[in-house]
Coordinates of N, CA and C in Angstrom, one line a residue:
X286 N -3.0 38.2 3.3 CA -4.4 36.7 3.8 C -4.4 35.7 2.8
X287 N -4.1 36.0 1.1 CA -4.1 34.3 0.5 C -2.8 34.0 0.9
X288 N -1.7 34.7 1.0 CA -0.2 34.3 1.4 C -0.4 33.1 3.0
X289 N -1.3 33.4 3.3 CA -1.3 33.1 5.0 C -2.0 31.7 4.6
X290 N -3.3 31.7 3.4 CA -4.2 30.8 3.8 C -3.2 29.7 2.5
X291 N -2.8 29.9 1.9 CA -1.5 29.2 1.1 C -0.7 28.3 1.7
X292 N 0.0 28.7 2.9 CA 0.8 28.9 3.6 C -0.2 26.8 4.9
X293 N -1.0 27.7 5.1 CA -2.2 26.5 5.8 C -2.4 25.4 4.6
X294 N -2.8 25.8 3.7 CA -2.8 24.5 2.9 C -1.5 23.5 2.9
X295 N -0.7 24.7 2.2 CA 0.7 23.6 2.2 C 1.1 22.8 3.0
X296 N 0.8 23.1 4.5 CA 1.2 22.6 5.8 C -0.2 21.6 5.6
X297 N -1.1 21.6 5.4 CA -2.4 20.9 5.7 C -1.9 19.5 5.2
X298 N -1.0 19.6 3.7 CA -1.1 18.6 2.8 C 0.6 18.2 3.0
X299 N 1.3 18.9 3.4 CA 2.7 18.1 4.4 C 2.3 16.8 5.2
X300 N 1.2 17.4 5.9 CA 0.6 16.5 7.1 C -0.2 15.2 6.6
X301 N -0.7 15.6 5.7 CA -1.3 14.3 5.1 C -0.4 13.3 5.2
X302 N 0.8 14.2 3.9 CA 1.6 13.2 3.0 C 2.4 12.7 4.4
X303 N 2.9 12.9 4.9 CA 3.3 11.8 6.4 C 2.7 11.5 7.1
X304 N 1.2 11.2 6.9 CA 0.0 10.3 7.6 C 0.2 9.3 6.6
X305 N 0.2 9.4 5.4 CA 0.3 8.0 4.0 C 1.6 7.9 4.3
X306 N 2.5 8.4 4.1 CA 3.6 7.4 4.6 C 4.1 6.8 5.6
X307 N 3.8 6.9 6.8 CA 4.1 6.2 7.9 C 2.8 5.4 8.3
X308 N 2.1 4.9 7.2 CA 1.3 3.8 6.8 C 1.4 2.7 6.6
X309 N 3.0 2.8 6.0 CA 4.0 1.8 5.3 C 5.0 1.1 6.4
X310 N 4.9 0.4 5.4 CA 6.5 0.2 6.5 C 8.0 0.9 6.2
X311 N 8.9 1.6 6.9 CA 9.3 2.8 6.6 C 10.6 2.0 5.8
X312 N 11.5 3.3 5.1 CA 12.4 2.1 4.4 C 13.4 2.1 5.1
X313 N 14.1 1.3 5.4 CA 15.5 0.6 6.3 C 16.4 1.8 5.7
X314 N 17.5 2.1 7.1 CA 18.4 3.3 6.9 C 19.2 2.6 7.1
X315 N 20.2 1.4 6.6 CA 21.2 0.2 6.5 C 20.8 -0.9 5.8
X316 N 21.9 -1.2 5.4 CA 22.1 -2.6 4.1 C 20.9 -3.9 4.9
X317 N 21.3 -3.9 6.2 CA 19.8 -5.4 6.6 C 20.2 -4.9 7.7
X318 N 18.9 -5.4 8.2 CA 17.8 -5.6 9.5 C 17.6 -6.8 10.4
X319 N 18.5 -8.1 9.9 CA 18.0 -9.1 10.4 C 17.6 -9.1 11.8
X320 N 16.2 -10.0 11.6 CA 15.2 -10.2 12.9 C 15.8 -10.9 13.8
X321 N 16.2 -11.0 15.4 CA 16.2 -12.2 16.1 C 15.0 -11.2 17.2
X322 N 15.2 -12.5 18.0 CA 14.3 -12.9 19.2 C 14.2 -12.2 20.0
X323 N 15.6 -11.8 20.5 CA 16.2 -11.5 21.9 C 16.9 -10.1 22.1
X324 N 17.6 -9.0 22.2 CA 17.4 -7.9 22.5 C 19.1 -7.6 22.6
X325 N 20.1 -9.2 22.6 CA 21.4 -8.6 23.5 C 21.6 -8.4 22.1
X326 N 22.7 -7.4 22.6 CA 24.1 -6.3 21.6 C 22.5 -6.3 20.6
X327 N 21.5 -6.0 20.2 CA 20.9 -5.3 19.0 C 20.1 -4.1 19.2
X328 N 19.9 -3.7 17.9 CA 19.5 -2.7 18.2 C 17.4 -2.5 17.6
X329 N 16.7 -2.1 18.5 CA 15.7 -2.0 18.1 C 15.4 -1.0 16.8
X330 N 14.3 -1.6 16.1 CA 13.8 -1.2 14.6 C 12.5 -1.9 14.3
X331 N 11.4 -1.3 13.6 CA 10.5 -1.7 12.9 C 10.0 -2.9 14.0
X332 N 9.5 -2.4 14.8 CA 8.9 -4.2 15.9 C 9.7 -5.2 15.8
X333 N 10.8 -5.2 15.1 CA 11.7 -6.6 15.0 C 13.2 -5.9 15.8
X334 N 14.1 -6.5 16.6 CA 15.8 -6.4 17.0 C 15.8 -6.6 16.2
X335 N 17.5 -5.9 15.5 CA 18.4 -6.3 14.5 C 19.2 -7.0 15.1
X336 N 20.1 -7.7 13.9 CA 20.8 -9.5 14.7 C 22.2 -8.2 14.2
X337 N 23.2 -8.3 14.7 CA 24.3 -7.3 14.8 C 25.0 -8.0 12.8
X338 N 25.2 -7.4 12.3 CA 25.0 -7.0 10.4 C 26.8 -8.1 10.4
X339 N 26.9 -7.9 11.6 CA 28.5 -8.8 11.4 C 28.2 -10.3 11.5
X340 N 26.9 -10.8 11.9 CA 27.2 -11.8 12.4 C 26.1 -12.5 11.6
X341 N 25.2 -11.5 10.4 CA 24.2 -11.8 9.0 C 24.6 -13.2 8.6
X342 N 24.1 -14.3 8.1 CA 24.4 -15.2 7.2 C 23.4 -15.3 6.0
X343 N 24.0 -16.4 5.0 CA 22.5 -16.2 4.2 C 21.1 -17.0 4.2
X344 N 21.4 -17.8 5.6 CA 19.8 -18.1 6.0 C 19.1 -17.4 6.3
X345 N 20.0 -16.2 6.8 CA 18.5 -15.2 7.5 C 17.7 -14.3 5.7
X346 N 18.1 -15.0 5.1 CA 17.3 -14.7 4.2 C 16.8 -15.7 2.8
X347 N 17.1 -16.6 3.5 CA 16.2 -17.6 2.9 C 14.7 -18.5 3.7
X348 N 14.2 -19.3 2.6 CA 12.9 -20.2 3.4 C 12.8 -20.9 2.2
X349 N 12.7 -22.1 2.5 CA 12.4 -23.8 1.7 C 11.0 -24.3 1.8
X350 N 10.7 -24.9 1.0 CA 9.4 -25.3 0.9 C 8.4 -25.0 0.6
X351 N 8.2 -23.5 -0.2 CA 7.1 -22.9 -0.8 C 6.4 -23.8 -1.9
X352 N 7.2 -24.6 -2.6 CA 6.6 -25.5 -3.4 C 5.3 -26.5 -3.0
X353 N 5.6 -26.9 -1.4 CA 4.9 -27.9 -1.2 C 3.6 -27.1 -0.7
X354 N 2.7 -28.0 -1.4 CA 1.1 -27.9 -1.0 C 0.6 -27.8 0.5
X355 N 0.0 -26.5 0.6 CA -0.9 -26.3 1.9 C -2.1 -27.1 2.0
X356 N -1.9 -27.9 3.3 CA -3.6 -28.8 3.8 C -4.6 -28.0 3.7
X357 N -5.1 -28.4 2.8 CA -7.0 -27.9 2.7 C -7.9 -28.4 3.0
X358 N -7.3 -29.5 3.9 CA -8.6 -30.1 4.7 C -9.3 -29.8 5.6
X359 N -10.1 -28.4 5.5 CA -10.9 -27.4 6.8 C -12.1 -27.0 6.2
X360 N -12.8 -26.4 6.6 CA -13.8 -26.0 7.0 C -14.2 -24.8 5.9
X361 N -12.8 -24.3 5.2 CA -12.9 -23.3 4.1 C -12.6 -23.8 3.0
X362 N -11.1 -24.9 2.6 CA -10.8 -25.1 1.6 C -9.6 -24.4 1.2
X363 N -9.0 -23.9 2.3 CA -7.8 -23.5 1.4 C -7.0 -23.3 2.5
X364 N -5.8 -23.5 2.3 CA -4.5 -22.8 3.1 C -3.5 -22.1 2.7
X365 N -2.9 -21.0 3.5 CA -2.5 -20.1 3.6 C -0.9 -20.4 3.9
X366 N 0.0 -20.2 3.1 CA 1.2 -20.7 3.7 C 2.1 -19.0 2.8
X367 N 2.6 -18.7 5.1 CA 3.6 -17.4 5.0 C 4.2 -17.2 4.9
X368 N 5.3 -16.2 3.7 CA 6.4 -16.0 3.8 C 6.7 -15.0 4.6
X369 N 6.9 -14.0 5.9 CA 7.2 -12.8 5.8 C 8.0 -12.7 7.3
X370 N 8.4 -12.2 8.2 CA 9.6 -11.7 9.0 C 9.4 -12.9 9.3
X371 N 8.5 -13.3 10.1 CA 8.5 -14.6 11.1 C 9.7 -15.9 10.2
X372 N 9.0 -16.2 9.2 CA 10.3 -16.8 8.3 C 10.8 -17.0 7.9
X373 N 11.1 -15.4 7.5 CA 12.8 -15.1 6.5 C 12.8 -13.8 7.6
X374 N 14.3 -13.7 8.5 CA 14.2 -12.9 9.1 C 14.7 -11.8 8.1
X375 N 15.5 -11.8 7.3 CA 16.2 -10.8 6.7 C 15.2 -10.0 6.2
X376 N 13.4 -9.8 6.0 CA 12.8 -8.9 6.0 C 13.0 -7.8 6.3
X377 N 12.6 -8.1 7.8 CA 13.0 -7.0 8.9 C 13.3 -5.3 8.0
X378 N 12.6 -5.0 8.2 CA 12.4 -3.4 7.5 C 12.0 -3.2 6.0
X379 N 12.3 -4.1 5.1 CA 12.7 -4.1 4.0 C 10.9 -4.4 3.5
X380 N 9.6 -4.3 4.1 CA 8.8 -3.7 3.7 C 7.6 -4.8 2.7
X381 N 7.9 -5.9 2.7 CA 7.9 -7.1 1.7 C 7.6 -8.3 2.0
X382 N 6.7 -8.9 1.7 CA 6.2 -10.7 1.9 C 5.5 -11.3 1.3
X383 N 5.2 -12.4 1.0 CA 5.2 -13.5 0.2 C 3.6 -14.1 0.9
X384 N 3.1 -14.7 0.1 CA 2.2 -15.5 0.5 C 1.5 -16.6 -0.6
X385 N 2.0 -18.3 0.0 CA 1.2 -19.2 -1.6 C -0.4 -19.7 -0.7
X386 N -1.1 -19.8 -1.7 CA -2.7 -20.1 -1.5 C -2.6 -21.3 -2.2
X387 N -3.3 -22.2 -1.7 CA -3.5 -23.8 -2.2 C -5.1 -23.7 -1.8
X388 N -5.8 -23.8 -2.6 CA -7.1 -23.9 -2.7 C -7.7 -25.6 -3.2
X389 N -8.7 -26.0 -2.2 CA -9.7 -27.5 -2.9 C -10.4 -26.9 -3.5
X390 N -11.5 -27.8 -4.8 CA -11.9 -27.6 -5.6 C -13.4 -26.9 -5.0
X391 N -14.0 -25.6 -5.1 CA -14.8 -24.8 -4.6 C -14.2 -24.8 -3.2
X392 N -13.3 -24.5 -2.9 CA -12.2 -24.0 -1.6 C -12.3 -22.2 -1.7
X393 N -12.3 -21.8 -0.8 CA -12.3 -20.0 -1.3 C -11.1 -20.2 0.3
X394 N -10.6 -18.4 0.0 CA -9.5 -17.5 1.0 C -11.4 -16.8 1.7
X395 N -11.1 -16.9 2.4 CA -13.0 -16.0 3.0 C -12.7 -14.6 3.1
X396 N -13.9 -13.7 2.8 CA -13.8 -12.4 2.9 C -12.4 -12.1 4.4
X397 N -11.6 -10.9 3.8 CA -10.8 -10.7 4.7 C -10.2 -9.1 4.5
X398 N -9.3 -8.9 5.3 CA -8.8 -7.3 4.7 C -7.0 -7.6 5.7
X399 N -5.9 -7.0 5.1 CA -4.9 -6.7 5.7 C -4.5 -5.5 5.9
X400 N -4.6 -5.0 7.3 CA -4.5 -4.2 7.6 C -3.0 -3.0 7.3
X401 N -2.3 -3.6 6.7 CA -1.1 -3.1 7.0 C -0.5 -2.9 5.4
X402 N -1.3 -4.1 4.8 CA -0.4 -4.2 3.0 C -1.3 -4.0 1.6
X403 N -0.8 -3.5 0.5 CA -1.6 -4.0 -0.7 C -0.9 -5.1 -1.5
X404 N -2.2 -5.9 -2.1 CA -1.9 -7.0 -2.3 C -1.8 -7.6 -3.8
X405 N -0.6 -7.7 -4.5 CA -1.0 -8.4 -5.9 C -0.8 -10.4 -6.2
X406 N -2.1 -10.4 -6.1 CA -2.4 -12.1 -6.5 C -1.9 -12.5 -7.9
X407 N -0.8 -13.9 -8.5 CA -1.3 -14.4 -9.2 C -1.5 -15.7 -9.7
X408 N -2.6 -16.2 -10.3 CA -3.0 -17.5 -10.2 C -1.7 -17.9 -11.0
X409 N -1.2 -19.1 -10.5 CA -0.2 -20.4 -10.9 C -1.4 -21.6 -11.5
X410 N -2.1 -22.1 -10.9 CA -3.2 -23.4 -11.3 C -4.7 -22.9 -11.1
X411 N -5.9 -23.5 -11.9 CA -6.8 -23.0 -11.9 C -7.4 -22.3 -12.2
X412 N -8.6 -21.8 -11.7 CA -9.9 -20.8 -12.1 C -10.1 -20.4 -10.6
X413 N -9.9 -18.9 -10.1 CA -10.3 -18.1 -8.9 C -11.3 -16.7 -9.4
X414 N -12.7 -16.9 -8.6 CA -13.2 -15.5 -8.6 C -12.6 -14.6 -7.7
X415 N -11.8 -13.7 -7.5 CA -12.0 -12.8 -6.8 C -12.3 -11.3 -6.6
X416 N -12.0 -10.8 -5.8 CA -13.1 -9.8 -6.0 C -12.1 -8.6 -4.3
X417 N -12.8 -7.5 -4.3 CA -12.9 -6.5 -3.0 C -13.4 -5.6 -2.9
X418 N -14.2 -5.0 -2.1 CA -15.3 -3.7 -2.0 C -14.6 -2.8 -1.2
X419 N -15.6 -2.0 -1.5 CA -14.5 -0.3 -1.8 C -14.9 0.2 -0.1
X420 N -14.8 1.3 0.5 CA -15.3 1.6 1.8 C -16.6 2.1 1.6
X421 N -17.1 2.6 2.5 CA -18.7 3.3 2.9 C -18.6 4.5 2.2
X422 N -19.4 5.2 1.6 CA -20.6 4.7 1.9 C -20.7 3.9 0.6
X423 N -20.1 3.8 -0.4 CA -20.2 2.9 -1.9 C -20.6 1.9 -1.9
X424 N -19.5 1.4 -0.6 CA -19.7 -0.4 -1.3 C -19.4 -0.8 -2.1
X425 N -18.4 -0.8 -3.5 CA -18.7 -1.1 -4.5 C -17.8 -2.1 -4.8
X426 N -18.6 -3.7 -5.5 CA -17.7 -4.9 -5.3 C -17.1 -4.6 -6.7
X427 N -15.6 -5.0 -7.0 CA -14.6 -5.1 -8.4 C -14.4 -6.3 -7.8
X428 N -14.8 -7.7 -9.0 CA -14.9 -9.0 -8.6 C -14.2 -9.2 -10.7
X429 N -13.3 -9.9 -10.0 CA -13.2 -10.8 -11.5 C -13.0 -12.3 -11.5
X430 N -12.9 -13.0 -12.5 CA -12.7 -14.7 -12.9 C -11.4 -14.5 -13.4
X431 N -10.4 -15.4 -12.5 CA -8.8 -15.0 -13.0 C -8.5 -16.8 -13.0
X432 N -7.8 -17.3 -14.2 CA -6.9 -18.2 -15.0 C -5.9 -17.8 -14.5
X433 N -5.2 -19.2 -15.4 CA -3.6 -19.1 -15.0 C -2.8 -18.4 -16.2
X434 N -2.1 -17.6 -14.7 CA -1.2 -16.2 -15.4 C -1.6 -14.9 -15.2
X435 N -3.0 -14.8 -15.1 CA -3.9 -13.2 -14.6 C -3.2 -13.1 -13.0
X436 N -3.5 -12.1 -13.0 CA -2.7 -11.4 -11.9 C -3.9 -10.1 -11.3
X437 N -4.1 -10.0 -10.2 CA -5.1 -8.8 -9.5 C -5.1 -8.3 -7.9
X438 N -5.4 -7.0 -8.2 CA -4.5 -6.2 -7.0 C -5.9 -6.1 -6.0
X439 N -5.3 -5.7 -4.6 CA -6.3 -5.8 -3.6 C -5.5 -4.8 -3.0
X440 N -6.5 -3.9 -2.8 CA -6.0 -1.9 -2.4 C -5.7 -2.7 -0.8
X441 N -5.1 -1.9 -0.1 CA -4.4 -1.8 1.4 C -5.7 -1.5 2.2
X442 N -6.1 -2.8 3.4 CA -7.2 -2.5 4.6 C -8.5 -2.5 3.8
X443 N -8.6 -3.6 2.3 CA -9.8 -3.5 1.7 C -10.1 -4.9 1.7
X444 N -11.9 -5.1 2.6 CA -12.5 -6.6 2.3 C -11.9 -7.2 1.0
X445 N -11.7 -8.3 0.9 CA -10.9 -9.6 -0.6 C -11.4 -11.0 -0.5
X446 N -11.8 -11.1 -1.3 CA -11.6 -12.8 -1.3 C -11.2 -13.4 -2.5
X447 N -10.6 -14.6 -2.4 CA -10.7 -15.4 -3.3 C -11.6 -17.0 -3.0
X448 N -12.5 -17.3 -4.5 CA -12.9 -18.7 -4.8 C -12.5 -19.2 -5.8
X449 N -12.6 -20.7 -5.6 CA -12.1 -21.5 -6.6 C -13.4 -22.1 -7.0
X450 N -13.4 -21.7 -8.6 CA -14.8 -22.2 -8.8 C -14.5 -22.9 -9.8
X451 N -13.5 -23.8 -9.5 CA -13.2 -25.0 -10.5 C -13.0 -25.9 -9.7
X452 N -13.0 -27.0 -11.3 CA -13.1 -28.7 -10.0 C -12.1 -29.3 -9.9
X453 N -10.7 -28.7 -10.2 CA -9.7 -29.0 -9.6 C -9.3 -28.1 -8.8
X454 N -8.1 -29.0 -7.8 CA -7.2 -27.6 -7.0 C -6.8 -26.1 -7.5
X455 N -6.3 -25.5 -6.7 CA -6.2 -23.8 -7.4 C -4.6 -23.3 -6.6
X456 N -3.9 -22.5 -7.2 CA -3.0 -22.0 -6.7 C -2.5 -20.9 -7.4
X457 N -2.1 -19.9 -6.0 CA -2.0 -19.1 -6.3 C -0.9 -18.3 -5.7
X458 N 0.3 -17.0 -5.7 CA 1.3 -16.7 -5.1 C 0.4 -15.1 -5.1
X459 N 1.1 -14.7 -3.8 CA 0.7 -13.0 -3.8 C 1.3 -12.2 -2.9
X460 N 1.8 -11.4 -3.8 CA 2.9 -10.3 -2.7 C 2.1 -9.6 -2.5
X461 N 2.8 -9.1 -1.0 CA 2.2 -7.8 -0.2 C 3.1 -7.0 0.5
X462 N 2.5 -5.5 0.4 CA 4.0 -4.5 0.7 C 4.4 -4.4 1.6
X463 N 4.8 -5.4 3.2 CA 4.5 -4.9 4.4 C 5.2 -6.9 4.9
X464 N 6.4 -6.7 6.0 CA 6.8 -7.5 6.4 C 6.4 -8.0 7.0
X465 N 4.8 -7.9 7.7 CA 4.3 -8.2 8.6 C 2.7 -7.3 7.9
X466 N 1.9 -8.0 6.9 CA 0.4 -7.5 6.6 C -0.4 -7.7 7.3
X467 N -0.4 -8.8 8.4 CA -1.7 -8.8 9.4 C -2.6 -9.4 8.4
X468 N -3.8 -9.7 9.2 CA -5.1 -10.2 8.1 C -5.8 -10.8 9.3
X469 N -7.3 -9.6 8.8 CA -8.4 -10.0 9.9 C -9.4 -10.6 9.0
X470 N -9.8 -11.9 9.3 CA -10.6 -12.4 8.6 C -12.5 -12.1 9.2
X471 N -12.7 -11.7 8.7 CA -14.0 -10.9 8.8 C -15.0 -11.7 10.1
X472 N -15.1 -13.0 9.7 CA -16.2 -14.0 10.1 C -15.6 -14.6 11.5
X473 N -14.6 -14.3 11.5 CA -13.6 -14.9 13.0 C -13.5 -13.9 13.7
X474 N -13.5 -12.8 12.9 CA -12.6 -11.5 14.1 C -14.1 -10.9 14.6
X475 N -15.2 -11.3 13.9 CA -16.7 -10.8 14.5 C -17.7 -11.9 15.5
X476 N -17.3 -13.2 15.0 CA -18.3 -14.0 15.4 C -17.3 -14.7 16.3
X477 N -16.0 -14.7 16.4 CA -15.0 -15.7 16.4 C -14.2 -14.9 18.0
X478 N -14.3 -13.8 18.3 CA -13.5 -12.6 19.1 C -13.5 -13.6 20.6
X479 N -12.4 -13.0 21.3 CA -12.5 -13.6 22.5 C -12.3 -12.5 23.7
X480 N -12.7 -11.9 24.3 CA -13.9 -12.7 24.7 C -15.1 -12.2 23.4
X481 N -15.9 -12.8 23.5 CA -17.3 -12.6 22.4 C -18.2 -11.5 22.5
X482 N -18.4 -10.7 21.9 CA -19.0 -9.5 21.4 C -20.7 -9.9 22.2
X483 N -21.4 -9.2 22.8 CA -22.7 -9.3 22.6 C -23.5 -9.7 21.5
X484 N -24.3 -10.7 21.9 CA -25.3 -11.3 20.5 C -26.3 -10.4 20.5
X485 N -26.5 -10.2 21.3 CA -27.5 -8.4 21.3 C -27.7 -8.0 20.1
X486 N -26.4 -7.1 20.7 CA -25.4 -6.2 19.8 C -25.2 -6.4 17.9
X487 N -25.2 -7.7 18.0 CA -24.9 -8.2 17.1 C -26.0 -8.5 16.3
X488 N -27.0 -9.6 16.9 CA -28.3 -9.0 16.0 C -28.6 -8.6 15.3
X489 N -29.0 -6.9 15.9 CA -29.2 -5.9 15.5 C -28.3 -5.2 14.4
X490 N -27.4 -5.2 14.4 CA -26.0 -4.7 13.9 C -26.0 -5.7 12.3
X491 N -26.7 -6.6 12.2 CA -26.4 -7.4 11.2 C -28.0 -7.8 11.0
X492 N -28.5 -7.3 11.8 CA -30.2 -7.7 11.2 C -30.6 -9.3 10.9
X493 N -30.3 -9.8 12.2 CA -30.3 -11.8 12.5 C -30.9 -11.9 13.6
X494 N -31.3 -12.9 14.0 CA -31.7 -13.4 15.3 C -31.0 -14.0 15.6
X495 N -30.9 -13.2 17.1 CA -30.1 -13.7 17.7 C -29.5 -15.0 18.2
X496 N -30.6 -15.8 18.0 CA -30.4 -17.6 17.6 C -28.8 -17.9 16.8
X497 N -29.2 -17.2 15.4 CA -28.5 -16.9 14.7 C -27.0 -16.4 15.1
X498 N -27.3 -15.9 16.0 CA -25.8 -14.5 15.9 C -24.9 -16.0 17.2
X499 N -26.0 -16.2 18.3 CA -25.3 -17.4 19.0 C -24.9 -18.6 18.4
X500 N -25.3 -18.9 17.5 CA -24.8 -20.4 16.1 C -23.3 -19.9 15.9
X501 N -23.1 -18.7 15.0 CA -22.4 -18.7 14.5 C -21.2 -18.1 15.4
X502 N -21.7 -17.7 16.1 CA -20.7 -17.9 17.6 C -19.9 -19.3 17.7
X503 N -20.9 -19.3 18.1 CA -21.0 -21.3 18.3 C -19.4 -21.7 17.3
X504 N -19.9 -21.8 16.4 CA -19.0 -22.0 15.2 C -17.7 -21.7 14.8
X505 N -17.5 -20.4 15.0 CA -16.1 -19.5 14.9 C -15.3 -19.3 16.4

């Protein structure tokens, strides 16, 4: 009986491990798999078609312009420059990407999640208040003030944010362990969905007056 139980436990653990592994970009089975937009003479791997390796060039692994500040003249006062597989086709199947985030004084990168990646952020200039919130039921807030050279990690899938609490512009660089991490900005998703979510439902869910919900839906 004990052997049978041990076997079932082992199978369960293997299944769990397999599901966790599948939650991240799988490792490549070849040296390169440069993404191309059309499938002619290509192999489909990891969501992008692979370019013929014999036609691969250095430019497939190159991006220029990350030194250029992003335009922060928007309602949140920040700009994210994304360097993922769409910007560098050679990232296809490699499970990594990069972003530059520019913040105006008191600008913010509002609460959002990356469904497919953990993020590690380094402050290059300025002072940021950053944090993330754990899942239900604890909903614990882990927050820290970061200065130039400080590093902070946002675990995969958790809601997180950054806020420039300084009087000057701030800049950060972040690495993510996915070629295409995805991003879900909470307010945009909830109040700016297409088509809109029923305002009566949102009013009850957030314990708000329906008019407030309708105002937020008009904004987002």
